[in-house]
XYZ file of C-alpha atoms in Angstrom:
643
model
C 81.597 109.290 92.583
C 82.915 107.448 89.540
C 80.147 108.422 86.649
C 82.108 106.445 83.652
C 84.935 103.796 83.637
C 86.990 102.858 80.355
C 89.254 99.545 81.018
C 91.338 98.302 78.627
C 89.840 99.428 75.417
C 91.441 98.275 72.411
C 90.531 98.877 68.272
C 91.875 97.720 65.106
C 91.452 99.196 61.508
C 94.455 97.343 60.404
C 97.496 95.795 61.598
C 98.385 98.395 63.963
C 95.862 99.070 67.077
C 94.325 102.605 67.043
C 93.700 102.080 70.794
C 95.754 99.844 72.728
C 94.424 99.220 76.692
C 92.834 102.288 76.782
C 91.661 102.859 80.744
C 90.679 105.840 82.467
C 87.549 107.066 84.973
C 85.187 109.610 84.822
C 84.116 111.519 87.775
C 81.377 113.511 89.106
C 81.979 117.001 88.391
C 85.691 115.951 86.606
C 86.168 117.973 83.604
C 88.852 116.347 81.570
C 90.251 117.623 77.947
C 92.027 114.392 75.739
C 94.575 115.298 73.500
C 96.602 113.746 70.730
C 97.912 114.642 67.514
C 95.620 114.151 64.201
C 94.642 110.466 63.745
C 95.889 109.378 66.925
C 92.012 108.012 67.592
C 90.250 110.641 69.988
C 86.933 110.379 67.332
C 87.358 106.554 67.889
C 87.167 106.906 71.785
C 84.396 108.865 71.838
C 82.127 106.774 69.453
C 82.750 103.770 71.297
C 82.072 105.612 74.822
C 78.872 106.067 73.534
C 78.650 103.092 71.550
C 78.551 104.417 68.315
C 81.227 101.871 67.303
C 81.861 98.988 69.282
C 85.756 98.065 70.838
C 87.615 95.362 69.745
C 88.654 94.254 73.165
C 87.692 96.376 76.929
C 84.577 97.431 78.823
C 82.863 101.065 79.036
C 80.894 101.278 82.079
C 78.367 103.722 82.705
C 77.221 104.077 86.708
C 73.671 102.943 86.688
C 71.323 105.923 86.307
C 73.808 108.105 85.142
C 72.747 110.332 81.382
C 75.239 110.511 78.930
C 75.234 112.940 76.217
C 77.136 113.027 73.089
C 78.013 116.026 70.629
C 77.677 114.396 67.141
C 79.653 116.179 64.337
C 76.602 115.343 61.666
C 73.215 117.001 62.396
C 69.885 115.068 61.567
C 66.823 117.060 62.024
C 63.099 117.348 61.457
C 63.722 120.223 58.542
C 60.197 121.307 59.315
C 60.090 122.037 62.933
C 61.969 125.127 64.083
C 64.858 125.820 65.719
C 63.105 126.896 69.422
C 60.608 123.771 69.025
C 63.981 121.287 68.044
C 65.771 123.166 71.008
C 62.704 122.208 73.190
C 63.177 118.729 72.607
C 66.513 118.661 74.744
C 64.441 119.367 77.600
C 61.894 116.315 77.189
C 62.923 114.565 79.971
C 62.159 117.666 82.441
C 58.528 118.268 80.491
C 57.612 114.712 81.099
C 58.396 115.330 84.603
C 56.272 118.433 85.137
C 53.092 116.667 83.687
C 53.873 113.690 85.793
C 54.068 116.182 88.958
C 50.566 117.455 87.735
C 49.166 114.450 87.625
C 50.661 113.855 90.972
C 48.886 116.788 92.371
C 45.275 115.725 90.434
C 46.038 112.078 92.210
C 46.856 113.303 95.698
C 44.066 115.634 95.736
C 41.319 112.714 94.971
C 43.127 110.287 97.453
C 40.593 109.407 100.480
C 43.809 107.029 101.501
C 45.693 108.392 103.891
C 48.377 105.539 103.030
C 47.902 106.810 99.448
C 48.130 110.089 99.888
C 51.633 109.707 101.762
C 52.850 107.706 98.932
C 52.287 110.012 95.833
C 53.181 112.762 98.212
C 56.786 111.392 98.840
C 56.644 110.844 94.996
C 55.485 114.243 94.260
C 58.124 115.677 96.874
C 60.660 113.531 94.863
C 59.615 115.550 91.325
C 59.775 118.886 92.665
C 62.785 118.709 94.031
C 64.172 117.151 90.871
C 62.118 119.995 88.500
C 64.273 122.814 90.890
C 67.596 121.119 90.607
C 67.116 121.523 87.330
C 65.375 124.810 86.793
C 62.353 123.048 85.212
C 60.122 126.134 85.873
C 61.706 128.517 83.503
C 62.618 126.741 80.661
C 61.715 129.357 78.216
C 64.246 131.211 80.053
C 66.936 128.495 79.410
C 66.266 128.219 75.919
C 66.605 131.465 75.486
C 69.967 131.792 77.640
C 71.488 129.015 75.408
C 70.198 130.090 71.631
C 71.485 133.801 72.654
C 74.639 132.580 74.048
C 75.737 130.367 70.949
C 75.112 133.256 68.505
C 71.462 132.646 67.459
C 69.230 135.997 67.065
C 65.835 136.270 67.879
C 64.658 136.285 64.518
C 65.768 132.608 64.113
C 64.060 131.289 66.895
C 60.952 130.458 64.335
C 63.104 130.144 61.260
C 62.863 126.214 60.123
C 65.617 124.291 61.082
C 66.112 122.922 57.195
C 66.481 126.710 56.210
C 69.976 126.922 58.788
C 73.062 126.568 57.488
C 75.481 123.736 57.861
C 77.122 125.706 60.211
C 74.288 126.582 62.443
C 72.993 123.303 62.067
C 76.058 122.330 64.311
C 75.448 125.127 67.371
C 71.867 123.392 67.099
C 73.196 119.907 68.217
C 75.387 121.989 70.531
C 72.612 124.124 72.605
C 70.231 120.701 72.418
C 73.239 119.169 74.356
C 73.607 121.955 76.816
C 69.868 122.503 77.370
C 70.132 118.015 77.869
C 72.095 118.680 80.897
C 73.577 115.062 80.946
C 75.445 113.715 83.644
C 78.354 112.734 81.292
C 79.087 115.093 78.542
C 81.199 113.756 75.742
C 82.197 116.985 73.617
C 84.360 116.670 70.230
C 85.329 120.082 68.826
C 82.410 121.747 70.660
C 83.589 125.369 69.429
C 83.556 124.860 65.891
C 81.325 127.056 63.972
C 82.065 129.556 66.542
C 82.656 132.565 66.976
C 84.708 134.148 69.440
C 82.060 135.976 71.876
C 80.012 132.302 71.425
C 83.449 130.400 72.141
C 83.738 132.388 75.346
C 80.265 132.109 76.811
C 80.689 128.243 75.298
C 83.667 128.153 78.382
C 81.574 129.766 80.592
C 78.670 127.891 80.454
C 81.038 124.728 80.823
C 82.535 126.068 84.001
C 79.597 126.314 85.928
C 78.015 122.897 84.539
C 78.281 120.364 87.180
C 78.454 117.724 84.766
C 81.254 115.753 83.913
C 82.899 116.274 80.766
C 85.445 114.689 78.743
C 86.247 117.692 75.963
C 88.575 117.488 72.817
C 89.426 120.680 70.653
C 91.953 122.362 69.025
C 91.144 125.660 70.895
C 93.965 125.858 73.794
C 92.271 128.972 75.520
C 89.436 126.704 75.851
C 91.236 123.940 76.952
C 92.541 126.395 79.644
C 89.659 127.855 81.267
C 87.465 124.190 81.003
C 90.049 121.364 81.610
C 90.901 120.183 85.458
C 93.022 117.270 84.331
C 94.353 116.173 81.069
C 94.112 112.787 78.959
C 97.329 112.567 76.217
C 96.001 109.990 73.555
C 99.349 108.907 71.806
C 100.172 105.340 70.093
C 96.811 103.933 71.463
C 97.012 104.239 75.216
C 96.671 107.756 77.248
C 98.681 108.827 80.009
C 97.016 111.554 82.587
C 98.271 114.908 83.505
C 97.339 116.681 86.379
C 95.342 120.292 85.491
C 94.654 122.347 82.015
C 96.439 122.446 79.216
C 98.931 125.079 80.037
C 99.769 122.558 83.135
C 100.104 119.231 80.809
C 102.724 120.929 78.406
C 104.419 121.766 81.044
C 104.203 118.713 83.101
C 105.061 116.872 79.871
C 107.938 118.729 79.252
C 109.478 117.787 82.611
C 108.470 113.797 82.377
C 110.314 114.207 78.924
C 113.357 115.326 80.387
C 113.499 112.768 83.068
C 112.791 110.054 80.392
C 115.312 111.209 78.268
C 117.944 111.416 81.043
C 117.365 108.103 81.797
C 117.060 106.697 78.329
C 120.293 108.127 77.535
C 122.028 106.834 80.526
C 120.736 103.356 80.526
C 121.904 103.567 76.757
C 125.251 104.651 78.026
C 125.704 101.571 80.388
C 124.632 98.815 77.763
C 127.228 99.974 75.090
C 129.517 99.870 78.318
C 128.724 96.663 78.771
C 128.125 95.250 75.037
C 131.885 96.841 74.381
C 132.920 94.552 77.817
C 131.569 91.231 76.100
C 132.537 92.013 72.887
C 136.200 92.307 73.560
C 136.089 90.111 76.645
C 134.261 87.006 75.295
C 137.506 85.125 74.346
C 139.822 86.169 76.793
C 140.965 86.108 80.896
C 137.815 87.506 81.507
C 135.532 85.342 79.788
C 133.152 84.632 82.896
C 132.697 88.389 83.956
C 131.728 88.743 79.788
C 129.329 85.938 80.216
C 127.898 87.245 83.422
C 127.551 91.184 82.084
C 125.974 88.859 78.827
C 123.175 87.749 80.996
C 122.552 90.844 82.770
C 121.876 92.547 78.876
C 119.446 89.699 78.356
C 117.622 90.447 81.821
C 117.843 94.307 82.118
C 114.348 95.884 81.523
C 114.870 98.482 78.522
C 113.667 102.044 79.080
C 111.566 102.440 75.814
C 112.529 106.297 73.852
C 110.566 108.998 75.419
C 106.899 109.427 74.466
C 107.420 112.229 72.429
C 105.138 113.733 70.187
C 106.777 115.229 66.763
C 105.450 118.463 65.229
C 106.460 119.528 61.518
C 109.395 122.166 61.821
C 107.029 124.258 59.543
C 109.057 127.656 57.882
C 108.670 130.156 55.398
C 111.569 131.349 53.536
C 113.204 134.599 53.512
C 111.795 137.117 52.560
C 112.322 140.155 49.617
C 111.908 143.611 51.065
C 109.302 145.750 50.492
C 108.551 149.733 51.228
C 108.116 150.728 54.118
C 104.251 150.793 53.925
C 102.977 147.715 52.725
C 98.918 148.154 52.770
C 97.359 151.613 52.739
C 93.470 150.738 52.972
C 91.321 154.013 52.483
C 87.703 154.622 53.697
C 86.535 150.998 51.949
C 83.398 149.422 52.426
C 81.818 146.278 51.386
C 77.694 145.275 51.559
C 75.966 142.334 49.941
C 72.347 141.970 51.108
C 73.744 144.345 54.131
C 76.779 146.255 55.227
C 79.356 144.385 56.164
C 82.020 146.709 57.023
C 82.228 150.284 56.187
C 85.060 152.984 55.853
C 87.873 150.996 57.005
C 91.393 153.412 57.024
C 94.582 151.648 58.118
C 97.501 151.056 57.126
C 100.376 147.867 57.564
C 103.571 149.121 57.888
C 106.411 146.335 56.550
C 107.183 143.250 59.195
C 104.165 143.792 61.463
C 101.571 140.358 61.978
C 97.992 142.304 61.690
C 94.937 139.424 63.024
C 91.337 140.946 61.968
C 88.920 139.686 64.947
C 85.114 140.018 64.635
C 81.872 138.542 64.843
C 80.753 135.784 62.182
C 79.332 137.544 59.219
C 81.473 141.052 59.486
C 83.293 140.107 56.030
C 86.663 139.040 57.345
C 87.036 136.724 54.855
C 85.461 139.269 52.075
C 88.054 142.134 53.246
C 91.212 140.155 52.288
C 89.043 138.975 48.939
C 88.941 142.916 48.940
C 92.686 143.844 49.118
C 93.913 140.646 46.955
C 91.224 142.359 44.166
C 88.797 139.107 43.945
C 86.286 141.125 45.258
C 85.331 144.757 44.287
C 84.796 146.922 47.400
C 81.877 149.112 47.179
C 83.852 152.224 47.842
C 87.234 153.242 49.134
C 90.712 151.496 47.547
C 93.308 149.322 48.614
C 96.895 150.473 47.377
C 100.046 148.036 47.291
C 103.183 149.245 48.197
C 106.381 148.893 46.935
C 107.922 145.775 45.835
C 104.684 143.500 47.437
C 104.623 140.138 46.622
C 101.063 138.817 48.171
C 100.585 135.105 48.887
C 97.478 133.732 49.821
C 95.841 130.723 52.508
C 92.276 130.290 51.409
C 90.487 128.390 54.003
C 88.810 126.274 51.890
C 92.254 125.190 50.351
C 90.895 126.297 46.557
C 94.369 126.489 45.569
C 94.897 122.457 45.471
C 94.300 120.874 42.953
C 91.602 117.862 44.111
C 93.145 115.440 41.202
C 96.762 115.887 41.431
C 99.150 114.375 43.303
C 100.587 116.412 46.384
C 104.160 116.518 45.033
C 102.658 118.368 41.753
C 99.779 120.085 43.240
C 102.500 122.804 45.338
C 104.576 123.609 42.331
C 104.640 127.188 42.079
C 104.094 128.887 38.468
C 106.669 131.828 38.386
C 109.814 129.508 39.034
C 111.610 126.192 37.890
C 110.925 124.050 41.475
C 112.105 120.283 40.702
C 110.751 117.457 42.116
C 113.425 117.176 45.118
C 112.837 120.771 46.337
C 109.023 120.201 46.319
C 109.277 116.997 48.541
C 111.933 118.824 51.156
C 108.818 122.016 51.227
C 106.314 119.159 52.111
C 108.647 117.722 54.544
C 109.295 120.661 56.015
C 104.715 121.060 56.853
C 104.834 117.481 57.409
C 103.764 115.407 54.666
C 106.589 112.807 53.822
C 107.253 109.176 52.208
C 104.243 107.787 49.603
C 101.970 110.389 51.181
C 103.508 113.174 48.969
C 102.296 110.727 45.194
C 98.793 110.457 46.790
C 96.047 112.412 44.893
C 95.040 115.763 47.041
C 91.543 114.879 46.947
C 92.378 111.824 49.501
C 94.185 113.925 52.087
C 92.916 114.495 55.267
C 92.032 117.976 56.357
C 95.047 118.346 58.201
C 97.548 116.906 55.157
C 95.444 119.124 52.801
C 96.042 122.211 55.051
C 99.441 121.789 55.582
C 100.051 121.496 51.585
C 98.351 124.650 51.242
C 101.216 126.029 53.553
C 103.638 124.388 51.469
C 102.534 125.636 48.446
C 102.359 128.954 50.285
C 106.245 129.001 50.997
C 107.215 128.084 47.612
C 105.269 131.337 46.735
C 108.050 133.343 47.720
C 105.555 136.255 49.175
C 106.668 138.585 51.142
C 102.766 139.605 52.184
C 100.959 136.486 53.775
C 97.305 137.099 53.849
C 95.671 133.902 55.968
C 92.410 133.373 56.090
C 91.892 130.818 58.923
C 95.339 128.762 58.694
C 95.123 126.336 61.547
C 91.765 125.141 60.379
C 92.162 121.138 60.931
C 95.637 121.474 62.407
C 96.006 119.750 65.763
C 97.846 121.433 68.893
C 101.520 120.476 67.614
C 101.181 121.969 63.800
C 99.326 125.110 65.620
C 102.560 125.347 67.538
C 104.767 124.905 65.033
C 103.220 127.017 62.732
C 102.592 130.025 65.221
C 106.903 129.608 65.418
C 107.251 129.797 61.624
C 105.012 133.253 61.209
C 106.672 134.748 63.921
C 110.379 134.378 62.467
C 108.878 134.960 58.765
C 110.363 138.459 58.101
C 107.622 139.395 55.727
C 104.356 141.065 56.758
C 101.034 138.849 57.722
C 97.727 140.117 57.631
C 95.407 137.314 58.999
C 91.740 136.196 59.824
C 91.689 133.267 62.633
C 88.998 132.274 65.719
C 91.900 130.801 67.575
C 92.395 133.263 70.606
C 95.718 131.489 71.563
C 97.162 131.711 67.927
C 96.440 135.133 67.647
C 97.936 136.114 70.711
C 100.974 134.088 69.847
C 101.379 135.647 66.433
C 99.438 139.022 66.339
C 101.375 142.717 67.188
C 98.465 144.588 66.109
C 94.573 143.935 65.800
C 91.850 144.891 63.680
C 88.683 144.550 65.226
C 85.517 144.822 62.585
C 82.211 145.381 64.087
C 78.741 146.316 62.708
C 79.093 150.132 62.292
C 82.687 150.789 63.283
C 86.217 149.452 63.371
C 89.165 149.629 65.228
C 92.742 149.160 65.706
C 94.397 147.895 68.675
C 98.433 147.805 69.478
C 98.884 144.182 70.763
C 97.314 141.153 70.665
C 94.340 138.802 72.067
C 95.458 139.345 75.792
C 95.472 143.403 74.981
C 91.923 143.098 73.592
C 90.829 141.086 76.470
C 92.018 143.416 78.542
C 90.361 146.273 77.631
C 87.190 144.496 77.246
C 87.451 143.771 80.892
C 88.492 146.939 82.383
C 85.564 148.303 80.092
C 87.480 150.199 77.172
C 86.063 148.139 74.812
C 82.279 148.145 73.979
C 80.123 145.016 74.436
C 77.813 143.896 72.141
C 74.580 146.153 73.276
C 77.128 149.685 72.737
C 78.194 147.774 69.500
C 74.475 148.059 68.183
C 74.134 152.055 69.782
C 77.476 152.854 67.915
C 76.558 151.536 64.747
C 73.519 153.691 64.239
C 76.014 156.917 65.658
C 78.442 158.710 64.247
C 81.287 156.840 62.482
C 83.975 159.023 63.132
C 84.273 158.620 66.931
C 83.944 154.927 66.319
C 86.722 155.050 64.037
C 89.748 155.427 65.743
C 92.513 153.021 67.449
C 91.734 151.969 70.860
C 94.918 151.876 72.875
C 93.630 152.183 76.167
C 91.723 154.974 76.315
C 88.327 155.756 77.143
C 85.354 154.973 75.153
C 82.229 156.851 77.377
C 80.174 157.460 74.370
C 77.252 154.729 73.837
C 78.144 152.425 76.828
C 77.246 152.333 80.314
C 79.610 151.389 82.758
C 77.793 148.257 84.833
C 79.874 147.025 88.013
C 79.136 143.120 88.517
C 79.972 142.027 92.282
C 82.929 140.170 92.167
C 83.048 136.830 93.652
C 84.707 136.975 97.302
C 87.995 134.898 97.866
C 87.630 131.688 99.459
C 91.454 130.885 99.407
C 94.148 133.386 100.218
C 95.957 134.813 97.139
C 98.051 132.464 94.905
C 99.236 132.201 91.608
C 97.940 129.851 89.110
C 101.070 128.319 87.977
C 102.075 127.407 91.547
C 98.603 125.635 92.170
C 99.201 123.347 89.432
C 102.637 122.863 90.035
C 101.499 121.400 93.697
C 98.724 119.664 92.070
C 101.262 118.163 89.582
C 103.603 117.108 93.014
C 100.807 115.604 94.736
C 99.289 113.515 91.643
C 103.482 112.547 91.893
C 102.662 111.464 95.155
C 99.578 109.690 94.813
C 101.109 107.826 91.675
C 103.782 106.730 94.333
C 101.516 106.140 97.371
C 99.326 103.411 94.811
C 102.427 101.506 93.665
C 103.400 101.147 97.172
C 99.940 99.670 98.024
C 100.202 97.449 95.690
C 104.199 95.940 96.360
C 104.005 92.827 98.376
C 106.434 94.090 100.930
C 104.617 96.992 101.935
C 101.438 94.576 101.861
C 103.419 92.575 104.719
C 104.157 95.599 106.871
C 100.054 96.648 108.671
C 101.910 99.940 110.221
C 103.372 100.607 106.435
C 99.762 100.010 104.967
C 98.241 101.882 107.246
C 100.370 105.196 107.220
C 99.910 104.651 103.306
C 96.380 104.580 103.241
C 95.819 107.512 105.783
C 98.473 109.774 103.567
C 96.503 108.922 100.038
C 93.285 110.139 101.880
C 94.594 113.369 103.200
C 96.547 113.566 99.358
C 93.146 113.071 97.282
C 91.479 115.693 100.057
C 93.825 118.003 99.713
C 93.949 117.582 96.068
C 90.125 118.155 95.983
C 90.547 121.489 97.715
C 93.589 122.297 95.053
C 91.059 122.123 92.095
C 89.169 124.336 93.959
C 91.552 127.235 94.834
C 92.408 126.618 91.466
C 89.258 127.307 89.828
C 89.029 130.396 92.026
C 92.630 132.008 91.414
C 91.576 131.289 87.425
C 88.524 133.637 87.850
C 89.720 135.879 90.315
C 93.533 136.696 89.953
């Protein structure tokens, strides 16, 4: 059932069209993830689904009946209610349904119609059957499920929603949307303000919704576990990919290739042929020139690939240091509580460190700690030999607001002229006038990547990140992930994003209420040993922290960790499909969407039209193709939970 249908959406903010015959559908259940690069107009899209901003040109159509629910990025709330009364509002519709039932009953009761009676009773059937589709009878219970799950505590439930921060202001509007259950969910950076244990219950949740969604975020594990099909938002019109967002780089890759190839050979036969005319125009062969010099005026040009450009991104080489690089010794850190206490470790020279923890641990305040901007309560941070620490604050302190960009990155130790500065902004991306604009006009993306810039013209051979891909879209995250990994320096970083730190990450420092450990690999490692139980959930987190510190302190690299955790076996979910790998499913799914592409442009070529018997196998081989496509989302949805 098609929920939502976009055709031809277009929008102007100046001479060139953000969107430009924008179309797509929505269906029920479909959950689709758009992507573009930063500024491309996925915001834009959005507003005017919802009709927040209105197009310049096209039609949004919503199926009648259908609820659509949008999360805004800007919270407005009563400041006075609190948060489990604002929460409660989500679920208005489902109240107003449970006093209409009630009155139902009163009604039915006092009927001496028998005609009446049967009418509010197939009314009253009609309610209840709505209020248990939608769990209506333990909503306490779902307000609950959706406060805990987005990282509220108890003890906020009756805090006033003016006293949250800007940040939890944000999973507000989130859990109001959830609790909403809309039959459209439009979702823009859902997993901001976020942290990692929310972001995964976030996918979760999103899995099992049955509503459709169309999702767009930065965060590619996300993308991953959500997305069944894929919307690329690029020079105003999207094209759609088949699966999640492992499946459209992938696909993309390929239709690049074949685009290219062709490009490149239809570029190939019109120099042929200009060099034919050109020398032939005067000569014997003067007609075959004119003839090959009508064919160039009628040949349909393949346009350049639809290729989207990341900055190359690099730091530069770097000076060598000892051999141990950080020695950290029993330091701890409290402010109106312990944040973290007796961390040991030590970062040996080249190694990428990524500290992972729940929001408010003091990730940020331990690298404040061992750059000396923050005095640690106890314990001591020692430098080694030869360290030359450069810093990425996440709130980009180190630009200057009221210089321009070129100036703003010139590093104070060393003569860096003008020319060198604009190839280091080239080099993150920033290029032409953009580099004599004043910082303080940048977007968040230009503003982070001049932060990098001004980063490699540190020459540090210790990078110490706090958050670095904050506003980047998917392409910088890529390219960025590339440049830490050749840096031959040593990183020591703080990020949410599960799929940069396994990109970039050889070791891990987890920092949790009460203890701390170390772990030798990277996000997949830690997810690992969560699920085969090595790692302690969040109920053994609160046990340990009140035990002994010690046995908590240690690196976990696989073994067993029996003290203050009980082992609890879930039933697993039985197979429905035989065994197959991910990868192939959406490579089939990727082949048949091929097909189906095909199948529709043959339906619509007036030859075919002439031929009934062509028609008709057509017609039966799309049906059995969107079937058996169907049944591919399925087995795919089961090999990602199961395999």
């Amino acid at each position: 059932m098609i929920l939502l249908t976009a055709n031809s959406i277009t929008k102007h903010y100046g001479p060139e069209p953000v969107l430009s015959g924008v179309s797509f559908e929505m269906r029920s259940g479909e959950r689709i993830s758009l992507v573009g690069p930063n500024g491309a107009g996925k915001t834009t899209l959005l507003n005017i689904l919802t009709g927040v901003q209105q197009a310049d040109g096209g039609t949004v159509e919503l199926r009648s009946g259908a609820r659509l629910g949008y999360l805004e990025q800007q919270a407005v709330f009563d400041g006075q209610r609190t948060v489990w009364d604002e929460a409660k509002t989500a679920l208005s519709h489902l109240i107003g349904l449970q006093h209409e039932s009630e009155a139902l009953a009163e009604q039915i009761a006092a009927a001496g119609d028998d005609a009446e009676r049967k009418r509010l009773g197939r009314r009253f059937d009609q309610l209840q059957n709505e209020l248990q589709r939608h769990d209506a009878y333990h909503l306490d219970h779902k307000i609950e499920r959706v406060l805990s799950g987005l990282g509220f505590d108890r003890e906020t439930y009756r805090q006033p929603v003016g006293q949250l921060s800007g940040g939890q202001q944000n999973r507000l509007l989130l859990a109001k949307l959830l609790l909403a259950e809309p039959d459209v969910m439009l979702l823009d950076e859902p997993s901001n303000h976020l942290d990692i244990d929310a972001t995964r219950w976030l996918e979760d949740f999103l899995v099992a919704s049955p509503a459709a969604m169309l999702l767009v975020s930065h965060d590619r594990y996300l993308l991953d576990k959500v997305s069944l099909r894929t919307l690329e938002l690029f020079r105003g019109t999207v094209d759609s990919y088949a699966g999640n967002y492992t499946a459209y780089r992938r696909q993309k890759a390929e239709r690049l290739e074949v685009q290219r190839r062709t490009y490149e050979k239809q570029q190939d036969e019109i120099a042929k042929m200009e060099d034919f005319v050109r020398r032939n125009s005067a000569g014997l062969k003067h007609a075959q020139a004119e003839d090959r010099r009508k064919k160039l005026e009628r040949i349909e040009r393949v346009e350049l690939p639809r290729e989207i450009a990341a900055p190359p991104m690099g730091f530069p080489a770097a000076a060598r240091t000892g051999d141990v690089v950080l020695r950290v010794e029993h330091l701890s850190k409290a402010f109106d509580r312990p944040l973290f206490t007796d961390l040991t470790f030590d970062i040996l020279r080249g190694e990428k460190w990524g500290v992972l923890g729940p929001n408010g641990t003091g990730k940020t305040t331990l690298l404040r700690c061992i750059l000396n901007q923050v005095a640690a309560d106890e314990g001591r941070v020692i430098h080694g030999t030869g360290v030359k620490v450069g810093y990425f604050d996440q709130l980009l302190r180190c630009l200057d607001s009221e210089m321009e960009v070129v100036d703003a990155i010139r590093p104070s130790h060393k003569e860096f002229h003008q020319g060198q500065r604009r190839d280091m902004l080239a080099r993150f991306g920033i290029t032409g006038d953009t580099v004599f604009q004043k910082v303080g006009s940048l977007s968040g993306g230009e503003r982070n990547r001049a932060a990098l810039a001004l980063l490699a013209a540190s020459d540090a051979n210790v990078l110490l990140l706090d958050e670095p891909t904050n506003h980047l879209d998917l392409w910088a995250r890529a390219s960025l992930e590339q440049a830490i990994r050749k840096f031959e320096g040593t990183v020591l970083f703080v990020s949410h994003d599960r799929y940069f730190i396994n990109e970039v990450a050889d070791k891990l420092l987890v920092v949790e209420p009460g203890r701390f450990r170390v772990i030798e690999g990277a996000y997949d490692t830690y997810l690992h040993l969560i699920e085969r139980g090595l790692a302690a959930g969040q109920e053994a987190r609160k046990t340990a922290a009140a035990g002994n510190n010690e046995s908590n302190n240690r690196s976990a690299t696989g073994g067993s960790t029996k003290d203050n955790r009980k082992q609890r076996d879930e039933p697993r979910r039985k197979r429905k499909f035989p065994y197959r790998k991910v990868p192939d499913i959406e490579l089939e799914i990727a082949e048949r969407e091929a097909r189906i592409e095909q199948l529709t442009a043959d339906l619509g070529d007036q030859q075919v039209l002439r031929d009934g018997e062509r028609v008709k196998q057509a017609s039966a081989e799309l049906e059995q193709q969107h079937k058996k496509i169907a049944e591919l989302y399925e087995h795919w949805e089961e090999a990602t939970e199961l395999n």
